[in-house]
PDB file of C-alpha atoms in Angstrom:
ATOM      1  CA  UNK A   1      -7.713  21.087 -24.354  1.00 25.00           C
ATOM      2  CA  UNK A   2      -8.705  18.807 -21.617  1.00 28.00           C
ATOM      3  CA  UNK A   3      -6.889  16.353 -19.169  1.00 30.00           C
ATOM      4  CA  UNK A   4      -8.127  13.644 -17.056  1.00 31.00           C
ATOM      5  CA  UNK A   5      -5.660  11.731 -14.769  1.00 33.00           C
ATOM      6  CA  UNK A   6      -6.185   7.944 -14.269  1.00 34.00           C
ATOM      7  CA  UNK A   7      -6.972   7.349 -10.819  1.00 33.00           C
ATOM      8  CA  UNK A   8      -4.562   4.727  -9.205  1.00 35.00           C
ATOM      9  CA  UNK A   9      -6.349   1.752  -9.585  1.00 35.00           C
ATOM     10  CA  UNK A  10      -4.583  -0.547  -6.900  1.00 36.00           C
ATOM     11  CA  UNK A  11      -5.633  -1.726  -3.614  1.00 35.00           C
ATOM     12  CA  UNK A  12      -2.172  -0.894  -2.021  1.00 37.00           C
ATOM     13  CA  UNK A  13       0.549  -0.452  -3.240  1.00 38.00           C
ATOM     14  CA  UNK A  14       2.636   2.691  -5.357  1.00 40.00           C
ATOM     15  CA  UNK A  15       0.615   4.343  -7.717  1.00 47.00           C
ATOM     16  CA  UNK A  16       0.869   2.750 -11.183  1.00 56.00           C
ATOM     17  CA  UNK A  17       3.894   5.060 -13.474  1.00 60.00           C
ATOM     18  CA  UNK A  18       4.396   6.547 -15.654  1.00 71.00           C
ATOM     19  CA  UNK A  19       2.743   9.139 -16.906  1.00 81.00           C
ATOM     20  CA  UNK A  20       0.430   8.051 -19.983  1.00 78.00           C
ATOM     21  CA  UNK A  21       3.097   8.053 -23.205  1.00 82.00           C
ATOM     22  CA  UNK A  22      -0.225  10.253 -24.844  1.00 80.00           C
ATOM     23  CA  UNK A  23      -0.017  12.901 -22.475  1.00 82.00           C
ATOM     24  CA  UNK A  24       4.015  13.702 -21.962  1.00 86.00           C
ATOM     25  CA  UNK A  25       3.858  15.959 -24.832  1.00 89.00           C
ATOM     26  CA  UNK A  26       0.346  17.754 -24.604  1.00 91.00           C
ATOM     27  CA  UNK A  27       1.524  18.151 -20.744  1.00 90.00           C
ATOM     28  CA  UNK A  28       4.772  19.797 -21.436  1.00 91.00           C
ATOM     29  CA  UNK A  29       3.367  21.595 -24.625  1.00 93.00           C
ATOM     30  CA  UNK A  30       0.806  22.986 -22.411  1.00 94.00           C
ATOM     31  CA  UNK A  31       2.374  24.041 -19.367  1.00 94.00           C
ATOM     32  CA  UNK A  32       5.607  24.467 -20.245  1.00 93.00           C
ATOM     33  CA  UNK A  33       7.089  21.365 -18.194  1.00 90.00           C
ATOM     34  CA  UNK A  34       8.940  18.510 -18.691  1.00 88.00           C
ATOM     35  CA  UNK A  35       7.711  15.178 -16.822  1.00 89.00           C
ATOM     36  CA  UNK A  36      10.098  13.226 -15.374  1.00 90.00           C
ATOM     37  CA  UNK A  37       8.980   9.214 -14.385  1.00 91.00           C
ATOM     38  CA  UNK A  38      10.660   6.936 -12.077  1.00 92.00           C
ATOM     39  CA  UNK A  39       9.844   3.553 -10.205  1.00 92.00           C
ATOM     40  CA  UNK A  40      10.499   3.506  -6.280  1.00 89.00           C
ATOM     41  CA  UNK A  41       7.949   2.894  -3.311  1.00 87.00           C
ATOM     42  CA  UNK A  42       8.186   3.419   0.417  1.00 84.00           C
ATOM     43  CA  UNK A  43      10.008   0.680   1.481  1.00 87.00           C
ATOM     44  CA  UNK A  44      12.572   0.600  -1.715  1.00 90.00           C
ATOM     45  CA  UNK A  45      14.102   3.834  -2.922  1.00 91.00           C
ATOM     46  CA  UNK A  46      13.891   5.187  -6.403  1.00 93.00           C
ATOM     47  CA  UNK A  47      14.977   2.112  -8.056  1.00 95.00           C
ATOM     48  CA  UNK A  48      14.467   2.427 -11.891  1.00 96.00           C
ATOM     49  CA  UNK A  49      14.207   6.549 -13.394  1.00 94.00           C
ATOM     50  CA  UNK A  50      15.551   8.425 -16.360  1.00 93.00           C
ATOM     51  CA  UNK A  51      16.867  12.271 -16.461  1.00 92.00           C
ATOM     52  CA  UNK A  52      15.166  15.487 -18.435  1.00 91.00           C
ATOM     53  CA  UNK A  53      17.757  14.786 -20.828  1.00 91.00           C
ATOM     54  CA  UNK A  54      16.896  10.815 -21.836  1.00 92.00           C
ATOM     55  CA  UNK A  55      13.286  10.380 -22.013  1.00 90.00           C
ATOM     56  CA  UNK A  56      10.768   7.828 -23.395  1.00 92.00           C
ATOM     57  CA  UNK A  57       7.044   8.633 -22.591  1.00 90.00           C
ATOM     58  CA  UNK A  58       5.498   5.153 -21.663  1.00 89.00           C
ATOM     59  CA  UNK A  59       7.968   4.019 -19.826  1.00 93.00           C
ATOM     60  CA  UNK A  60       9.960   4.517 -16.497  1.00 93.00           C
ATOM     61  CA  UNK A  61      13.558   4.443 -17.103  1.00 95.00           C
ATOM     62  CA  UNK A  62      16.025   1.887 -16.852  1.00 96.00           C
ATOM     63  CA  UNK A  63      18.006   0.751 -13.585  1.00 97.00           C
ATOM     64  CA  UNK A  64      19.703   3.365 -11.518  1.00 96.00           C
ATOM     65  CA  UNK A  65      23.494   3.064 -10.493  1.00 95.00           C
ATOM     66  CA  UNK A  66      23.856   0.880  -6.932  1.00 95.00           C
ATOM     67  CA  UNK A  67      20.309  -1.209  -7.759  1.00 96.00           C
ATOM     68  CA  UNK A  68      19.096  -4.228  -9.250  1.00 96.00           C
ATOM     69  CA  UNK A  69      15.530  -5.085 -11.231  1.00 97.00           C
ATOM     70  CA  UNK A  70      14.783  -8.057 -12.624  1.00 96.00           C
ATOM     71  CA  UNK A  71      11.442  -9.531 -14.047  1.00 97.00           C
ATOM     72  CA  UNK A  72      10.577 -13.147 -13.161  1.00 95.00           C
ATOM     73  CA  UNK A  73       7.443 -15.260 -13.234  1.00 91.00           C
ATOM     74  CA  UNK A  74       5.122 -16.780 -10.036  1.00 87.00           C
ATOM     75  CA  UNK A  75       8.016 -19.160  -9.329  1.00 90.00           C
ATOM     76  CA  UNK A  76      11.043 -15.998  -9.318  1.00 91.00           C
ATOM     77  CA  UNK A  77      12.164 -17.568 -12.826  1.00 94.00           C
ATOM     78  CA  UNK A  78      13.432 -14.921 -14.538  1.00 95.00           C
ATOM     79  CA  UNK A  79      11.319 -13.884 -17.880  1.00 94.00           C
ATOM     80  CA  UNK A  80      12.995 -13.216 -20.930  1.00 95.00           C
ATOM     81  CA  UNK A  81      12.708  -9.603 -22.592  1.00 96.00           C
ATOM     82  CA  UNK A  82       9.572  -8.292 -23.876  1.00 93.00           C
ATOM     83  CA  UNK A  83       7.730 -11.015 -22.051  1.00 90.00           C
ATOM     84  CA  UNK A  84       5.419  -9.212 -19.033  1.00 89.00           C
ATOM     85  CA  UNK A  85       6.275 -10.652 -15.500  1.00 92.00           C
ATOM     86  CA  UNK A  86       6.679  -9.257 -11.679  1.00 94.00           C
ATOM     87  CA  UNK A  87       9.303  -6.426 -10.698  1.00 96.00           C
ATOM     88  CA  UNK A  88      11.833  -7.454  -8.687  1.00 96.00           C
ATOM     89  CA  UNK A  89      14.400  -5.136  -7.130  1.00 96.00           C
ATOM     90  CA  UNK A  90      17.039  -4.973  -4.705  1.00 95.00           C
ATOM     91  CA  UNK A  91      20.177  -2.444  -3.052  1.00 94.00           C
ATOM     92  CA  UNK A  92      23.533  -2.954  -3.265  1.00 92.00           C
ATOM     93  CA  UNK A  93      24.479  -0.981  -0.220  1.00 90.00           C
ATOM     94  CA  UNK A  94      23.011  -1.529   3.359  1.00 88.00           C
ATOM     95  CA  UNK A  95      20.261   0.562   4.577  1.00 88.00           C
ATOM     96  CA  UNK A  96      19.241   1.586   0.830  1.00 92.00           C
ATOM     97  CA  UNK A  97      16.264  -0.255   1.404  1.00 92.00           C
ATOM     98  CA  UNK A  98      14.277  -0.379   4.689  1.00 89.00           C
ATOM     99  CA  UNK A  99      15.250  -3.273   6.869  1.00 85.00           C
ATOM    100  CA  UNK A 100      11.547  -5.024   7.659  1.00 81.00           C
ATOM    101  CA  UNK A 101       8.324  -4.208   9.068  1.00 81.00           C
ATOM    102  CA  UNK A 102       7.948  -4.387  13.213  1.00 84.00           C
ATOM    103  CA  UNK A 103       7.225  -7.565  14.380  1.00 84.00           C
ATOM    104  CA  UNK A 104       8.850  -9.188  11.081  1.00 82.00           C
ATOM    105  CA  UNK A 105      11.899 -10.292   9.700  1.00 81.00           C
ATOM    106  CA  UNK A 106      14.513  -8.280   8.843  1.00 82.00           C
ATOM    107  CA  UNK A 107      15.567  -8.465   5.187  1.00 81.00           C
ATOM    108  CA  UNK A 108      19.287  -9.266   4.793  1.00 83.00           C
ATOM    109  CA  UNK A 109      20.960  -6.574   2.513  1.00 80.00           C
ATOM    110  CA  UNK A 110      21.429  -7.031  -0.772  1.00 86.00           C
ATOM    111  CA  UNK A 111      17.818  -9.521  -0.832  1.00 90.00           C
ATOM    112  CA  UNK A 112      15.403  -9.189  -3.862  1.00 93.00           C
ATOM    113  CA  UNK A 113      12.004  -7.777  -2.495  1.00 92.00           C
ATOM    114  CA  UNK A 114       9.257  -8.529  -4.905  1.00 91.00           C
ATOM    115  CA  UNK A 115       6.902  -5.869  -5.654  1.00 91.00           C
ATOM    116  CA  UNK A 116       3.699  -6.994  -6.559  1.00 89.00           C
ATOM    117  CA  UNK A 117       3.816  -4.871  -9.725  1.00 90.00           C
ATOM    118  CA  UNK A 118       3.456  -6.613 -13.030  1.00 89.00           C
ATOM    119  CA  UNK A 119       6.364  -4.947 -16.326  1.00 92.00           C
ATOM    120  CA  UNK A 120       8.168  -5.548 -19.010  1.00 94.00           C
ATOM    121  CA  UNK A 121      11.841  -5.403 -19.630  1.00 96.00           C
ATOM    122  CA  UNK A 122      13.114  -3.956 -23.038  1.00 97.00           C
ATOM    123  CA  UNK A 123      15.438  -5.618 -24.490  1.00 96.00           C
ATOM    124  CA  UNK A 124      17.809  -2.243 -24.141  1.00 96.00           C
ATOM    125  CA  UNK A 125      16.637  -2.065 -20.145  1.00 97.00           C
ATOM    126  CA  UNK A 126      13.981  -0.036 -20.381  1.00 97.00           C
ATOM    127  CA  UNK A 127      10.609  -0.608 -18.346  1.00 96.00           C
ATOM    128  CA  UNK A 128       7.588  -0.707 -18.924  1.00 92.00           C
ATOM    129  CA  UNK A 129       4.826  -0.977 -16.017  1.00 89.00           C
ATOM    130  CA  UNK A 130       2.233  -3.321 -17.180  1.00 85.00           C
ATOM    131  CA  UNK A 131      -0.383  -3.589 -14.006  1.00 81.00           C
ATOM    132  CA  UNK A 132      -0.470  -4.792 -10.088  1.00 82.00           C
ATOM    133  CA  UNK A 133      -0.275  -7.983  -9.745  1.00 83.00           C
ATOM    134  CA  UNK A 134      -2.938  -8.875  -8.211  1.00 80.00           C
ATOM    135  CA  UNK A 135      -5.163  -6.784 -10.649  1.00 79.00           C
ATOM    136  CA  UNK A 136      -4.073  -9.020 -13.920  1.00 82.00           C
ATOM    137  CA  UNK A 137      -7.207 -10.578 -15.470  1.00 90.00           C
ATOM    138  CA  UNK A 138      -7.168 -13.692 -17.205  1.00 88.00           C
ATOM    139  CA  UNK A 139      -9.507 -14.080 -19.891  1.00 90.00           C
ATOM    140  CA  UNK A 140      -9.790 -17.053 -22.770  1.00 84.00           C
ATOM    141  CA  UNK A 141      -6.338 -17.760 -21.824  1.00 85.00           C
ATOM    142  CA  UNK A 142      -4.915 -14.096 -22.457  1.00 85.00           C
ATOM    143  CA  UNK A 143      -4.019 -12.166 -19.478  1.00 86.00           C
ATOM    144  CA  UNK A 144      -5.446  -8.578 -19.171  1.00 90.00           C
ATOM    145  CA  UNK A 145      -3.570  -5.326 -17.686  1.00 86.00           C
ATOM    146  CA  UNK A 146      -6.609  -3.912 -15.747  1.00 89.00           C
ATOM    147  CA  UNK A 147      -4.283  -0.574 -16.086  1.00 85.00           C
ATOM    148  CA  UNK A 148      -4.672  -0.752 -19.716  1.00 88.00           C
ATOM    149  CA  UNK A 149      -8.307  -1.631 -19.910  1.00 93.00           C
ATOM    150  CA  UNK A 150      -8.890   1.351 -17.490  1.00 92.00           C
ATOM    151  CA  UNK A 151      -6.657   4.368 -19.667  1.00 89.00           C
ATOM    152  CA  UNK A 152      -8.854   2.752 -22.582  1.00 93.00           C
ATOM    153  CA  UNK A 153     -12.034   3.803 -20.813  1.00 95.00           C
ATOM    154  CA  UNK A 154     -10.520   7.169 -19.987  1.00 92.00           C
ATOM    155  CA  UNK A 155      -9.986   8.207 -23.600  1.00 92.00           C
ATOM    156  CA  UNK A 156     -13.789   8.239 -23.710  1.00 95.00           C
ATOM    157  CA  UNK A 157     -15.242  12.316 -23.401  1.00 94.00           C
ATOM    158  CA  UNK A 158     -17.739  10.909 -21.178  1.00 95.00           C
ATOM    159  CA  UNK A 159     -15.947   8.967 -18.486  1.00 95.00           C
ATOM    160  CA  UNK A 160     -14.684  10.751 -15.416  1.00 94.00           C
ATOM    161  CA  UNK A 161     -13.136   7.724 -13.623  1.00 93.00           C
ATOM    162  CA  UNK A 162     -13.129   4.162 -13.749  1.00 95.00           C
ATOM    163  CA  UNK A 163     -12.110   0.919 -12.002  1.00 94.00           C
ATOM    164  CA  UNK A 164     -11.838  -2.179 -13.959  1.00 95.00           C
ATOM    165  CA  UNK A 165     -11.570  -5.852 -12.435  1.00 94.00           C
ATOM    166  CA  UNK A 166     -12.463  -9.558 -13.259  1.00 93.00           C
ATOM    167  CA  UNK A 167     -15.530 -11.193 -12.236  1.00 92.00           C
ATOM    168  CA  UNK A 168     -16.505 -15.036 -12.743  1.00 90.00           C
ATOM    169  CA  UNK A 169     -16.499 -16.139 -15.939  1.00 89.00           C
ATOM    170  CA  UNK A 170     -19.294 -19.255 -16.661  1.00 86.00           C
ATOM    171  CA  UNK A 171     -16.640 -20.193 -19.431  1.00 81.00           C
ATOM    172  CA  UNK A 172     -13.833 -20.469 -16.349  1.00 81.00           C
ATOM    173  CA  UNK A 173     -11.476 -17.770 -15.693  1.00 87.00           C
ATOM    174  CA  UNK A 174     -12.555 -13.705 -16.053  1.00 92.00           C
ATOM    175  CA  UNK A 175     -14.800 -11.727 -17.473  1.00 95.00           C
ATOM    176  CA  UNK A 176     -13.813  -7.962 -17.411  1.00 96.00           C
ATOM    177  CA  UNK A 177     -16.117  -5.832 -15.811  1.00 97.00           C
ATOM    178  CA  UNK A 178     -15.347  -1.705 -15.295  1.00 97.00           C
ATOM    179  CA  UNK A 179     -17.284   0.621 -13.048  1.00 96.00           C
ATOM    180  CA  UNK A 180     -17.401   4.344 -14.843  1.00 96.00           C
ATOM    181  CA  UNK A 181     -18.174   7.533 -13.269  1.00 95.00           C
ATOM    182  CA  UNK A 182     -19.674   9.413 -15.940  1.00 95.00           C
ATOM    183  CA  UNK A 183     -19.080  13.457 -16.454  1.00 94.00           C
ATOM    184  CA  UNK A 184     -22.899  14.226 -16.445  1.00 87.00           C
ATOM    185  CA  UNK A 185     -25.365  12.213 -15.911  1.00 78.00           C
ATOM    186  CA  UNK A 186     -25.744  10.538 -19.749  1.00 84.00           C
ATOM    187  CA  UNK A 187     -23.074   7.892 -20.607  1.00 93.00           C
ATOM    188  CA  UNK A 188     -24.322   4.873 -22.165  1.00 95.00           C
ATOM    189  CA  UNK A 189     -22.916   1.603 -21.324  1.00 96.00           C
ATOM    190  CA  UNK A 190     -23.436   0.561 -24.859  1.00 96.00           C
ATOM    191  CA  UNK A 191     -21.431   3.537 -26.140  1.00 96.00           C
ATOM    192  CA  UNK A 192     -18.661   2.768 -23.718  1.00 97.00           C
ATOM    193  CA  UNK A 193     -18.153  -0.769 -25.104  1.00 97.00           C
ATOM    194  CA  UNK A 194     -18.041   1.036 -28.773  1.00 97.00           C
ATOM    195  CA  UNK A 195     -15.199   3.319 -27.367  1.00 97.00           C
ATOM    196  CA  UNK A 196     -13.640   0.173 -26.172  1.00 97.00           C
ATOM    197  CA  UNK A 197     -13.566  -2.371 -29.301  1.00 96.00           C
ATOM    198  CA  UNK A 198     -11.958   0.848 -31.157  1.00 95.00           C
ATOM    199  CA  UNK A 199      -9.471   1.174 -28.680  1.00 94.00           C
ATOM    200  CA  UNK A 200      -8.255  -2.494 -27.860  1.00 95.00           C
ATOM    201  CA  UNK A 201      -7.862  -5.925 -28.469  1.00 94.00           C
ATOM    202  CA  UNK A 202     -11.459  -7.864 -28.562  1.00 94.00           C
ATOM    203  CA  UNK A 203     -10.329 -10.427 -25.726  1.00 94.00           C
ATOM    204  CA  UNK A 204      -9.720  -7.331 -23.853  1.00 95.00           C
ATOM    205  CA  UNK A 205     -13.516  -5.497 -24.405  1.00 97.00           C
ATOM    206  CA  UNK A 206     -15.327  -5.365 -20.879  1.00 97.00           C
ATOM    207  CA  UNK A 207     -18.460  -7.481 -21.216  1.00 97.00           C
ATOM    208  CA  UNK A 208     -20.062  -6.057 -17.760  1.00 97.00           C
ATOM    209  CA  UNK A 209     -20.321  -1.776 -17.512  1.00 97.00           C
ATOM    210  CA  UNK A 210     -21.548  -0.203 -14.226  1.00 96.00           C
ATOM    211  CA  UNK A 211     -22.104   3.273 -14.529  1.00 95.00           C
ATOM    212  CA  UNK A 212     -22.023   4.375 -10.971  1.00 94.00           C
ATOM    213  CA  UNK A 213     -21.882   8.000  -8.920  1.00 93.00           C
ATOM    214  CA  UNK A 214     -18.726   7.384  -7.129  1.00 93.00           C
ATOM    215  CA  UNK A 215     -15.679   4.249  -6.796  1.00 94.00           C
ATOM    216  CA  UNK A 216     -15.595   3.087  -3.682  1.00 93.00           C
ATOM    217  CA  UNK A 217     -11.856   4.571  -2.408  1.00 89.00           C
ATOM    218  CA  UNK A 218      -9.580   3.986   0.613  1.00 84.00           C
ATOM    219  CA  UNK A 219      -8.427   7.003   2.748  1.00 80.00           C
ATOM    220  CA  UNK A 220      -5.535   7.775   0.802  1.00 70.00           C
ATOM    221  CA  UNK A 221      -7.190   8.148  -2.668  1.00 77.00           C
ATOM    222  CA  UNK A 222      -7.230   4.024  -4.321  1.00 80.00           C
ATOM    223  CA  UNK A 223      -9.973   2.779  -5.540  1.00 88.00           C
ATOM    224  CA  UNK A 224     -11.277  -0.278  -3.239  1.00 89.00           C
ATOM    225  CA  UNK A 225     -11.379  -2.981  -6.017  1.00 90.00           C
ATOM    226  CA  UNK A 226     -11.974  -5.624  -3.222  1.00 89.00           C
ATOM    227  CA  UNK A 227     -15.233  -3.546  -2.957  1.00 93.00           C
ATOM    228  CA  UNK A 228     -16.248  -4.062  -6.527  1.00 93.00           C
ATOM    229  CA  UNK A 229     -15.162  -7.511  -6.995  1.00 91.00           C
ATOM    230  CA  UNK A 230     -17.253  -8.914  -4.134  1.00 91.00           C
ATOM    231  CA  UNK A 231     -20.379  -6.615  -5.793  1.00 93.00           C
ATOM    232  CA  UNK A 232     -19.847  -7.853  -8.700  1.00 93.00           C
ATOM    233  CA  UNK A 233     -22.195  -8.503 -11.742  1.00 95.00           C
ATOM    234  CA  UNK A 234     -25.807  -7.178 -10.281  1.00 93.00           C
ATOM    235  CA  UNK A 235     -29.248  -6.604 -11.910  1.00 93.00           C
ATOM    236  CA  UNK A 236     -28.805  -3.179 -12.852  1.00 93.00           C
ATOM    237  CA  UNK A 237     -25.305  -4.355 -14.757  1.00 96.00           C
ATOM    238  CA  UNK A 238     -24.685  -3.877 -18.765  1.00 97.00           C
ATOM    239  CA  UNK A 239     -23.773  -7.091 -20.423  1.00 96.00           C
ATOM    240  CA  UNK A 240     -23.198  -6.401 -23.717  1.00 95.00           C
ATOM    241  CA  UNK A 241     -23.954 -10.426 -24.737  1.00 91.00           C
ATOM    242  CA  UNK A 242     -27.076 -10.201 -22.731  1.00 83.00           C
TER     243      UNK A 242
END
């Protein structure tokens, strides 16, 4: 049996959990190990987890004792349940949380901090992480986790790595584009989009494949998507309408 890991696919920010629901149990079957997921970043604790003992593979846990999540749309409205929106979260103690940045404001305890990371909410508090923010693409009026387009791709024998993002659309809005790192040197775009239109909704297909020898990555591992974006669509591009 073989395992790839998705790459983070962010710009910044925490790497995307939780662990692939497909995986928890070939993991643990495997080595012997239990996986345990969790939300939390740098600057905000672990915030939302689950124990060994109350597990759901897919997801990362519900709210942990002295925090608060909530999920709310561009203008901090809250979403209701099931609907996907951006993480909220704050501390109920002082000093749970770290206080600001130097040179910036110091967050008054007990503020929500938004997090840049796009989930859903079960309706029995359970999370879901959905995709970063700011790597959403919007596409014939449906908006596309990047995250999911990308663990898609993955499932394919072929593809070592991947990056997908949204480039301009003549039709307005996106068009989904993803750069693949093949495992040898024969992967065909063509065959890629196959993979795909088995493996998601049609709105969600890429049109655009790269195959390329390496993602552009920052020094601590994430793949530059500013990188690809600004590349974009070029002459040596697969478009499977073209």
């Amino acid at each position: 049996m073989r395992f790839r890991a998705a790459r983070p696919a962010g710009g910044g920010g925490p790497p995307p959990p939780p662990t692939p629901g497909e995986l928890w149990v070939p993991f643990r079957e495997r080595f012997g190990v239990g996986l345990v997921d969790g939300f939390g970043s740098t600057e905000t604790n672990l915030v939302i987890g689950y124990t060994p003992d109350d597990v759901r593979p897919g997801y990362m846990g519900k709210v942990r004792d002295g925090f608060g999540a909530r999920v709310v749309d561009a203008a901090s409205a809250a979403v209701p349940d099931g609907a996907p929106g951006e993480l909220m979260v704050r501390a109920e103690q002082s000093f749970a949380f770290a206080t600001g940045y130097v040179g910036c404001d110091e967050e008054p305890p007990g503020a929500w901090r938004r997090t840049g990371d796009r989930v859903v909410r079960e309706p029995d508090g359970w999370f879901r992480f959905v995709d970063r923010v700011k790597d959403c693409i919007r596409r014939r009026g449906e908006n596309i986790s990047s995250y999911e387009v990308e663990a898609a791709v993955l499932a394919h024998p072929g593809v070592a790595a991947v990056a997908a993002f949204p480039v301009a659309s003549e039709l307005a809005e996106d068009e989904v584009m993803v750069a693949v790192v093949p495992v040898d040197s024969v992967l065909e775009p063509a065959d890629v989009v196959r993979h795909c239109v088995a493996e998601l909704p049609g709105f969600a297909v890429p049109r655009f494949v790269d195959v390329v020898g390496e993602l552009p990555l920052t020094e601590t591992g994430k793949v530059r998507k500013g990188v690809l974006r600004e590349r974009g669509v070029t002459g040596g591009t697969f478009d499977r309408f073209g």
